[in-house]
């Protein structure tokens, strides 16, 4: 009968307080199951002795993560894990908020010597002419290509 042995230990003691300035420099682990950050004084480390693993020390954020890992559950199927959130494209909101570009809305103003309605009419007329001329040029080019192929 083979017996599974494992060791649990806390990475930092609860009494050990770190000043805020040093907190940023302290090494933070990542939970093996949920991939959340484990801050100093939190989480547990698990060393499996039954097999030789590529990663000898596994860190877990909470007992829930460890029990799910032991039961060989897949973190992709738990909606609260980072793996699930990445797969379902929810990590954008997780890490950062999306940037919005401000669109400048210009108010049409009259030019000195021209009133606004006539200016708008001429602009609309020029756009129509440009579009129709462009369309005619494209049609002529397509016809020339067809003629060249024959």
Short mmCIF file of C-alpha atoms in Angstrom, two decimals:
data_model
loop_
_atom_site.label_atom_id
_atom_site.label_comp_id
_atom_site.label_asym_id
_atom_site.label_seq_id
_atom_site.Cartn_x
_atom_site.Cartn_y
_atom_site.Cartn_z
CA UNK A 1 0.00 0.00 0.00
CA UNK A 2 1.50 3.29 -1.06
CA UNK A 3 0.90 6.28 1.17
CA UNK A 4 0.71 9.82 -0.12
CA UNK A 5 2.74 12.27 1.94
CA UNK A 6 2.53 15.99 1.62
CA UNK A 7 3.80 19.02 3.49
CA UNK A 8 1.92 22.24 4.14
CA UNK A 9 3.56 25.42 5.31
CA UNK A 10 2.69 29.08 5.29
CA UNK A 11 5.14 31.23 3.34
CA UNK A 12 5.00 34.10 5.88
CA UNK A 13 3.81 34.30 9.45
CA UNK A 14 0.60 36.26 10.14
CA UNK A 15 2.38 38.40 12.76
CA UNK A 16 4.96 39.62 10.27
CA UNK A 17 3.77 43.00 9.02
CA UNK A 18 5.42 44.68 6.06
CA UNK A 19 5.38 48.45 5.60
CA UNK A 20 3.50 49.69 2.55
CA UNK A 21 6.69 50.96 0.87
CA UNK A 22 8.27 47.48 1.08
CA UNK A 23 5.04 45.75 0.05
CA UNK A 24 5.55 46.55 -3.63
CA UNK A 25 8.98 44.92 -3.63
CA UNK A 26 7.87 41.72 -1.87
CA UNK A 27 7.60 38.67 -4.10
CA UNK A 28 4.03 37.65 -4.78
CA UNK A 29 3.10 34.14 -5.84
CA UNK A 30 0.35 33.04 -8.18
CA UNK A 31 -2.26 30.46 -7.20
CA UNK A 32 -1.75 27.20 -9.08
CA UNK A 33 -5.50 26.72 -9.60
CA UNK A 34 -7.15 30.13 -9.87
CA UNK A 35 -4.06 32.13 -11.01
CA UNK A 36 -4.91 34.93 -8.59
CA UNK A 37 -2.06 36.79 -6.89
CA UNK A 38 -1.08 35.50 -3.44
CA UNK A 39 0.14 38.34 -1.24
CA UNK A 40 2.59 37.87 1.64
CA UNK A 41 0.99 36.27 4.69
CA UNK A 42 -1.69 34.57 2.63
CA UNK A 43 -2.06 31.25 0.90
CA UNK A 44 -0.48 27.86 1.39
CA UNK A 45 2.25 25.93 -0.32
CA UNK A 46 1.90 22.27 -1.15
CA UNK A 47 4.79 19.91 -1.85
CA UNK A 48 3.64 16.58 -3.32
CA UNK A 49 5.99 13.69 -2.48
CA UNK A 50 4.17 10.95 -4.40
CA UNK A 51 5.62 11.86 -7.80
CA UNK A 52 8.49 13.87 -9.17
CA UNK A 53 6.87 16.94 -10.62
CA UNK A 54 8.30 19.68 -12.79
CA UNK A 55 7.14 22.22 -10.23
CA UNK A 56 8.03 20.92 -6.75
CA UNK A 57 6.26 23.65 -4.73
CA UNK A 58 2.65 24.50 -5.60
CA UNK A 59 1.04 27.62 -4.15
CA UNK A 60 -2.68 27.92 -3.45
CA UNK A 61 -4.60 31.01 -2.48
CA UNK A 62 -7.30 29.34 -0.37
CA UNK A 63 -8.44 25.87 0.71
CA UNK A 64 -11.15 25.92 -1.97
CA UNK A 65 -8.48 26.10 -4.70
CA UNK A 66 -6.45 23.33 -3.12
CA UNK A 67 -9.42 20.97 -2.71
CA UNK A 68 -10.45 21.51 -6.34
CA UNK A 69 -6.86 20.86 -7.44
CA UNK A 70 -6.76 17.65 -5.41
CA UNK A 71 -9.98 16.49 -7.03
CA UNK A 72 -8.31 17.14 -10.41
CA UNK A 73 -10.93 19.68 -11.45
CA UNK A 74 -10.22 21.88 -14.43
CA UNK A 75 -10.10 25.63 -13.67
CA UNK A 76 -11.47 26.37 -17.15
CA UNK A 77 -14.93 25.31 -15.97
CA UNK A 78 -15.14 27.53 -12.88
CA UNK A 79 -16.42 31.01 -13.68
CA UNK A 80 -14.47 32.72 -10.89
CA UNK A 81 -10.99 31.61 -12.06
CA UNK A 82 -8.75 33.75 -14.24
CA UNK A 83 -8.39 30.90 -16.74
CA UNK A 84 -12.15 30.89 -17.34
CA UNK A 85 -12.21 34.67 -17.64
CA UNK A 86 -9.39 34.66 -20.19
CA UNK A 87 -11.05 31.95 -22.27
CA UNK A 88 -14.39 33.76 -22.31
CA UNK A 89 -12.77 37.13 -23.12
CA UNK A 90 -13.68 38.73 -19.81
CA UNK A 91 -10.10 39.60 -18.85
CA UNK A 92 -10.24 43.04 -20.52
CA UNK A 93 -12.55 44.28 -17.79
CA UNK A 94 -10.54 42.30 -15.25
CA UNK A 95 -7.24 44.06 -15.77
CA UNK A 96 -8.07 47.45 -17.23
CA UNK A 97 -11.00 49.51 -18.37
CA UNK A 98 -11.33 50.13 -22.06
CA UNK A 99 -10.26 53.56 -23.25
CA UNK A 100 -12.80 55.72 -24.97
CA UNK A 101 -11.72 58.24 -27.56
CA UNK A 102 -13.39 61.59 -27.38
CA UNK A 103 -14.88 62.52 -30.70
CA UNK A 104 -14.83 66.22 -31.43
CA UNK A 105 -18.15 67.41 -32.78
CA UNK A 106 -17.73 70.39 -35.04
CA UNK A 107 -20.56 72.83 -35.47
CA UNK A 108 -20.91 74.04 -39.07
CA UNK A 109 -20.29 77.79 -39.11
CA UNK A 110 -20.73 80.34 -41.86
CA UNK A 111 -17.75 81.95 -43.59
CA UNK A 112 -17.60 85.74 -43.81
CA UNK A 113 -19.50 86.82 -46.92
CA UNK A 114 -21.42 83.49 -47.18
CA UNK A 115 -24.49 82.44 -45.27
CA UNK A 116 -24.68 78.91 -43.84
CA UNK A 117 -27.39 77.40 -46.15
CA UNK A 118 -25.56 78.29 -49.38
CA UNK A 119 -22.29 76.95 -47.98
CA UNK A 120 -23.94 73.63 -47.09
CA UNK A 121 -25.51 73.39 -50.57
CA UNK A 122 -22.18 73.90 -52.34
CA UNK A 123 -20.43 71.35 -50.10
CA UNK A 124 -23.13 68.74 -50.75
CA UNK A 125 -22.97 69.40 -54.50
CA UNK A 126 -19.17 68.98 -54.54
CA UNK A 127 -19.41 65.66 -52.67
CA UNK A 128 -21.96 64.32 -55.18
CA UNK A 129 -19.80 65.36 -58.13
CA UNK A 130 -16.68 63.78 -56.59
CA UNK A 131 -18.45 60.48 -55.92
CA UNK A 132 -19.99 60.25 -59.37
CA UNK A 133 -16.69 61.14 -61.06
CA UNK A 134 -14.86 58.55 -58.99
CA UNK A 135 -17.46 55.89 -59.86
CA UNK A 136 -17.18 56.70 -63.57
CA UNK A 137 -13.37 56.46 -63.41
CA UNK A 138 -13.55 53.06 -61.70
CA UNK A 139 -16.05 51.76 -64.26
CA UNK A 140 -13.84 52.94 -67.13
CA UNK A 141 -10.80 51.22 -65.58
CA UNK A 142 -12.70 47.93 -65.14
CA UNK A 143 -13.89 48.09 -68.77
CA UNK A 144 -10.30 48.72 -69.94
CA UNK A 145 -9.06 45.68 -67.99
CA UNK A 146 -11.78 43.47 -69.50
CA UNK A 147 -10.90 44.70 -72.99
CA UNK A 148 -7.19 44.02 -72.36
CA UNK A 149 -7.95 40.43 -71.27
CA UNK A 150 -9.87 39.70 -74.52
#
